[in-house]
């Protein structure tokens, strides 16, 4: 009653599909609305969160899928194995994306389908991550996901579609009171309306209570309702209260266990509770009418009564994880046996990817451990595990507890190292660097691991004093063996999620993120990341051999690919990222994106659609985990691609989001990358004044690079804009400063292009020839095409038309293939001026498709089935088919067999 508009919106969603979050205070009517939706749907899967289940990894997913476990046999083998493993049906250590793909395929197979999740604030984090993965991929599925959540509880990862259930209007509140068995009147009615404040459940329950049972004082509605329920308990028979408490101490999945010790649903022991409105008969079982009833029953009991209930449930339970938590709830003194049971629970949760559940179990195990040394070790293990949840406050608190309970430098160092690594993925890099260098300084056994992570922070911030600090600490650390190419799995620059940082074998029995690599290997990483144009540059010749030695090791391949990208060995980096990706897939441990370095490598190599796909995946993961810096980085990446394709408005929005998420002085890598994207957007619109200002912002007023790795990449763009705005002298000074650096082949080519543009016409050609001289420049196709365009334009103006035409034609072909519309238009104009009518196929065919559609088309052209494509791209076969159905008319084809011809012509 009074929710007519909300009901209409929910039913509309059943028709259109997608995701909707119903938010409201307890008692606002979320569950009732979800029931209405379920009543209008065909097939429905339901789950409801409970506080006691929140610590059990994948418990919510298990509850949701229990009715359809028989359907798992229809999944592809890898997906089936992954899902069975996280549900505890088989052993294994699957990755989150493969589990998400399995659930997506399953719900697609069951469609049309409604998924209902109530009290989502109490669903375990691992299950929410899977549901978030699925939610982002429901575009083409006849599947609706409805989630009920309390207003104060954040629920990231499920989009912006949120329906807030506010208070009922005065009219609706009065109508609801009139519908009660004994409608209140007079002063009682006025007080109920005032205290309920439009909350439907409060109106019903306060009307049910007599005036003498009303609660005095301005208590919140939830607390007031719990008091009302608790007051009703005192009038119930002892046997009924005891049964209610046992039911309350169990969670939703534990009800079957509890039923072994409870009366049958039709037993007269339940009658008083049912008459009091506390429970209802739900088929063959008894259920509480509302989560607040359960809470009231549980908290109204004494501790000894609750303890006896948990002991009874532990005795009845055949599931070791639930048994461990019931024993923990019944224990107040240190108990080695219960502590060990929780530690085993943590191990099982971690193997299934339930890091929040594992960390919670380890923390409780530490509280119950009778031995101080074990307690500190468990807390350190909990801190390292909690890193993977992205919850910095939790990790910091656990690290502080380690320091409080131990004087072991190694343990304390491990805990603060975990904290620093997570801080590095957020925005406060000065604080992260301080933590990591303190670990390196005070805990020699962890010095190199801490410096490896500190080098990543140095990359993010671009702060020169940090490089100097790292150099001093590095020189003070003991000399290791000559670098052997081993690199840390726990430090990935710009945008990696915690799962990116460590492959499965980087978690030894202690659970601490530790690469297990020799210090000499970490030195390679530290120097390459913190100083790629200086100390790190000497590793370039060794990279191919190191990568060959790492074959089959996805973690090392990923780290080496990042080093290759930092050292401007882009083609090698992209190939190595591809190999690492294949290895992650083959091993069933694909992380949620390989860090944004792979996206930048793909962008530089001309694989723009793949770069955008990487950006989208990391953005979704980073947003869910609250990793601002990682999210900002991929916004800058995506903005760059949009700018190069001529979508200036989209580029400005993306760059603006990136800059809004970080402090430019804390995250210079993001600041410069975003300014570079804004500069390209201005060039695309022919606004060279703005372009010059944005590119110039990559350098200080004194001409120093704002960021040591990103700033040099705009030198040629700065020169091009300067020529058009009469700023040659300033730009020439910046290029002269850069010439004194130890530059890569890529930056040297850009420097020569910039000098050619700034030179007097008679002196420009040697610089153009130098910029194009090294065949290695082909690995940066857009930059190479820009140089050909500039050189061709110069030749045409010198009336050397025959020499200009091949350069301009090659440039146009590249721009069209990439979809760089503004640059293609300029090349076309130059060709026409050279007497050539550009007749190449227009770009559009593939570049008009979304990045995901381009990937699907390429895989389909290779002969992969929809199911095989879905398995690779973490989509359902139905979604793949829907994309192809929409793509065929855009490509002008009618059959799958024509896709290969389209790709060859493009």
mmCIF file of C-alpha atoms in Angstrom, residues 166-328:
data_model
loop_
_atom_site.group_PDB
_atom_site.id
_atom_site.type_symbol
_atom_site.label_atom_id
_atom_site.label_comp_id
_atom_site.label_asym_id
_atom_site.label_seq_id
_atom_site.Cartn_x
_atom_site.Cartn_y
_atom_site.Cartn_z
ATOM 1 C CA UNK A 166 11.250 6.526 1.201
ATOM 2 C CA UNK A 167 8.607 6.963 3.887
ATOM 3 C CA UNK A 168 4.947 6.437 3.003
ATOM 4 C CA UNK A 169 2.860 9.558 2.498
ATOM 5 C CA UNK A 170 0.510 10.554 5.315
ATOM 6 C CA UNK A 171 -2.427 9.345 3.249
ATOM 7 C CA UNK A 172 -0.856 5.942 2.567
ATOM 8 C CA UNK A 173 0.209 5.577 6.222
ATOM 9 C CA UNK A 174 -3.337 6.219 7.396
ATOM 10 C CA UNK A 175 -4.751 3.779 4.840
ATOM 11 C CA UNK A 176 -2.324 1.126 6.045
ATOM 12 C CA UNK A 177 -3.393 1.651 9.675
ATOM 13 C CA UNK A 178 -7.016 1.362 8.636
ATOM 14 C CA UNK A 179 -6.278 -2.071 7.155
ATOM 15 C CA UNK A 180 -4.967 -3.477 10.458
ATOM 16 C CA UNK A 181 -7.063 -5.956 12.500
ATOM 17 C CA UNK A 182 -7.529 -3.342 15.238
ATOM 18 C CA UNK A 183 -6.979 0.108 13.698
ATOM 19 C CA UNK A 184 -5.642 2.513 16.334
ATOM 20 C CA UNK A 185 -7.540 5.688 17.067
ATOM 21 C CA UNK A 186 -7.141 8.944 18.920
ATOM 22 C CA UNK A 187 -3.865 9.753 20.649
ATOM 23 C CA UNK A 188 -2.521 6.252 20.022
ATOM 24 C CA UNK A 189 -2.947 6.716 16.272
ATOM 25 C CA UNK A 190 -1.253 10.135 16.353
ATOM 26 C CA UNK A 191 1.702 8.729 18.276
ATOM 27 C CA UNK A 192 2.056 5.700 16.004
ATOM 28 C CA UNK A 193 2.059 7.907 12.905
ATOM 29 C CA UNK A 194 4.637 10.182 14.506
ATOM 30 C CA UNK A 195 6.975 7.427 15.713
ATOM 31 C CA UNK A 196 6.694 5.216 12.626
ATOM 32 C CA UNK A 197 7.698 8.150 10.389
ATOM 33 C CA UNK A 198 6.155 6.505 7.339
ATOM 34 C CA UNK A 199 7.892 3.130 7.799
ATOM 35 C CA UNK A 200 5.375 0.426 6.772
ATOM 36 C CA UNK A 201 6.636 -2.299 9.095
ATOM 37 C CA UNK A 202 6.773 0.150 11.992
ATOM 38 C CA UNK A 203 3.174 1.181 11.336
ATOM 39 C CA UNK A 204 2.013 -2.450 11.358
ATOM 40 C CA UNK A 205 3.984 -3.514 14.433
ATOM 41 C CA UNK A 206 3.282 -0.409 16.500
ATOM 42 C CA UNK A 207 -0.406 -0.801 15.691
ATOM 43 C CA UNK A 208 -0.220 -4.440 16.830
ATOM 44 C CA UNK A 209 1.311 -3.389 20.181
ATOM 45 C CA UNK A 210 -1.009 -2.019 22.845
ATOM 46 C CA UNK A 211 -0.430 1.563 24.053
ATOM 47 C CA UNK A 212 1.085 0.184 27.270
ATOM 48 C CA UNK A 213 3.658 -1.713 25.207
ATOM 49 C CA UNK A 214 4.698 1.341 23.256
ATOM 50 C CA UNK A 215 8.281 2.470 23.564
ATOM 51 C CA UNK A 216 9.041 5.864 25.052
ATOM 52 C CA UNK A 217 11.728 8.183 23.706
ATOM 53 C CA UNK A 218 13.070 9.034 20.253
ATOM 54 C CA UNK A 219 14.559 5.640 19.353
ATOM 55 C CA UNK A 220 15.363 4.710 15.736
ATOM 56 C CA UNK A 221 12.660 2.632 14.062
ATOM 57 C CA UNK A 222 14.826 -0.510 13.850
ATOM 58 C CA UNK A 223 15.698 -0.478 17.539
ATOM 59 C CA UNK A 224 12.090 0.267 18.450
ATOM 60 C CA UNK A 225 10.824 -2.670 16.392
ATOM 61 C CA UNK A 226 13.377 -5.026 17.877
ATOM 62 C CA UNK A 227 12.201 -3.982 21.333
ATOM 63 C CA UNK A 228 8.598 -4.722 20.370
ATOM 64 C CA UNK A 229 9.523 -8.190 19.120
ATOM 65 C CA UNK A 230 11.670 -8.838 22.177
ATOM 66 C CA UNK A 231 8.835 -7.815 24.504
ATOM 67 C CA UNK A 232 6.577 -10.381 22.841
ATOM 68 C CA UNK A 233 9.059 -13.169 23.593
ATOM 69 C CA UNK A 234 8.525 -13.007 27.340
ATOM 70 C CA UNK A 235 4.927 -14.224 26.939
ATOM 71 C CA UNK A 236 5.895 -17.328 24.945
ATOM 72 C CA UNK A 237 6.347 -20.832 26.411
ATOM 73 C CA UNK A 238 9.902 -21.907 27.214
ATOM 74 C CA UNK A 239 9.946 -24.591 24.499
ATOM 75 C CA UNK A 240 8.875 -22.041 21.895
ATOM 76 C CA UNK A 241 11.529 -19.517 22.966
ATOM 77 C CA UNK A 242 14.213 -22.216 22.886
ATOM 78 C CA UNK A 243 13.182 -23.268 19.372
ATOM 79 C CA UNK A 244 13.118 -19.662 18.192
ATOM 80 C CA UNK A 245 16.629 -19.069 19.514
ATOM 81 C CA UNK A 246 18.007 -22.154 17.770
ATOM 82 C CA UNK A 247 16.379 -20.963 14.534
ATOM 83 C CA UNK A 248 17.810 -17.468 15.055
ATOM 84 C CA UNK A 249 21.332 -18.755 15.701
ATOM 85 C CA UNK A 250 21.278 -20.602 12.369
ATOM 86 C CA UNK A 251 21.733 -18.797 9.048
ATOM 87 C CA UNK A 252 19.624 -19.221 5.916
ATOM 88 C CA UNK A 253 21.656 -22.133 4.575
ATOM 89 C CA UNK A 254 21.918 -23.659 8.049
ATOM 90 C CA UNK A 255 18.159 -24.005 8.535
ATOM 91 C CA UNK A 256 18.234 -27.644 7.436
ATOM 92 C CA UNK A 257 20.860 -28.335 10.079
ATOM 93 C CA UNK A 258 18.850 -26.472 12.693
ATOM 94 C CA UNK A 259 15.708 -28.398 11.735
ATOM 95 C CA UNK A 260 17.300 -31.574 13.093
ATOM 96 C CA UNK A 261 16.989 -30.087 16.562
ATOM 97 C CA UNK A 262 13.687 -28.258 16.030
ATOM 98 C CA UNK A 263 10.050 -29.336 16.218
ATOM 99 C CA UNK A 264 8.326 -30.151 12.924
ATOM 100 C CA UNK A 265 6.694 -27.220 11.120
ATOM 101 C CA UNK A 266 3.216 -28.390 12.172
ATOM 102 C CA UNK A 267 4.229 -28.953 15.803
ATOM 103 C CA UNK A 268 2.156 -27.079 18.355
ATOM 104 C CA UNK A 269 5.351 -25.568 19.820
ATOM 105 C CA UNK A 270 5.312 -23.072 16.941
ATOM 106 C CA UNK A 271 1.705 -22.002 17.383
ATOM 107 C CA UNK A 272 2.326 -19.273 20.009
ATOM 108 C CA UNK A 273 5.128 -17.747 17.906
ATOM 109 C CA UNK A 274 2.973 -17.822 14.791
ATOM 110 C CA UNK A 275 0.073 -16.221 16.651
ATOM 111 C CA UNK A 276 2.436 -13.507 17.912
ATOM 112 C CA UNK A 277 3.393 -12.732 14.317
ATOM 113 C CA UNK A 278 7.044 -13.733 14.788
ATOM 114 C CA UNK A 279 7.237 -16.659 12.349
ATOM 115 C CA UNK A 280 5.355 -18.064 9.383
ATOM 116 C CA UNK A 281 5.125 -21.517 7.914
ATOM 117 C CA UNK A 282 7.020 -21.624 4.609
ATOM 118 C CA UNK A 283 6.221 -24.994 3.067
ATOM 119 C CA UNK A 284 7.766 -27.671 5.209
ATOM 120 C CA UNK A 285 9.788 -25.254 7.312
ATOM 121 C CA UNK A 286 9.373 -22.374 9.701
ATOM 122 C CA UNK A 287 10.812 -18.945 8.826
ATOM 123 C CA UNK A 288 10.972 -15.601 10.614
ATOM 124 C CA UNK A 289 8.578 -13.006 9.257
ATOM 125 C CA UNK A 290 11.364 -10.409 9.008
ATOM 126 C CA UNK A 291 15.133 -10.260 9.647
ATOM 127 C CA UNK A 292 14.452 -7.899 12.558
ATOM 128 C CA UNK A 293 12.532 -10.683 14.328
ATOM 129 C CA UNK A 294 15.571 -12.940 14.055
ATOM 130 C CA UNK A 295 17.816 -10.177 15.396
ATOM 131 C CA UNK A 296 15.429 -9.459 18.271
ATOM 132 C CA UNK A 297 15.162 -13.127 19.264
ATOM 133 C CA UNK A 298 18.920 -13.600 19.178
ATOM 134 C CA UNK A 299 19.896 -10.480 21.110
ATOM 135 C CA UNK A 300 17.128 -10.842 23.690
ATOM 136 C CA UNK A 301 18.702 -14.112 24.857
ATOM 137 C CA UNK A 302 21.479 -14.207 27.418
ATOM 138 C CA UNK A 303 24.992 -15.062 26.294
ATOM 139 C CA UNK A 304 24.779 -18.489 27.926
ATOM 140 C CA UNK A 305 21.541 -19.211 26.053
ATOM 141 C CA UNK A 306 23.106 -18.130 22.754
ATOM 142 C CA UNK A 307 26.186 -20.186 23.538
ATOM 143 C CA UNK A 308 24.126 -23.319 24.091
ATOM 144 C CA UNK A 309 22.302 -22.723 20.798
ATOM 145 C CA UNK A 310 25.567 -22.417 18.848
ATOM 146 C CA UNK A 311 27.001 -25.512 20.535
ATOM 147 C CA UNK A 312 23.887 -27.441 19.574
ATOM 148 C CA UNK A 313 24.191 -26.263 15.964
ATOM 149 C CA UNK A 314 27.898 -27.142 15.882
ATOM 150 C CA UNK A 315 27.029 -30.627 17.078
ATOM 151 C CA UNK A 316 24.332 -30.982 14.425
ATOM 152 C CA UNK A 317 26.340 -29.497 11.543
ATOM 153 C CA UNK A 318 28.077 -31.736 9.030
ATOM 154 C CA UNK A 319 29.673 -28.761 7.225
ATOM 155 C CA UNK A 320 33.091 -27.938 8.754
ATOM 156 C CA UNK A 321 33.084 -24.196 8.031
ATOM 157 C CA UNK A 322 29.694 -23.573 9.639
ATOM 158 C CA UNK A 323 30.641 -25.841 12.520
ATOM 159 C CA UNK A 324 33.816 -23.773 13.074
ATOM 160 C CA UNK A 325 31.889 -20.492 13.154
ATOM 161 C CA UNK A 326 29.257 -21.862 15.536
ATOM 162 C CA UNK A 327 32.019 -23.054 17.862
ATOM 163 C CA UNK A 328 33.668 -19.616 17.608
#
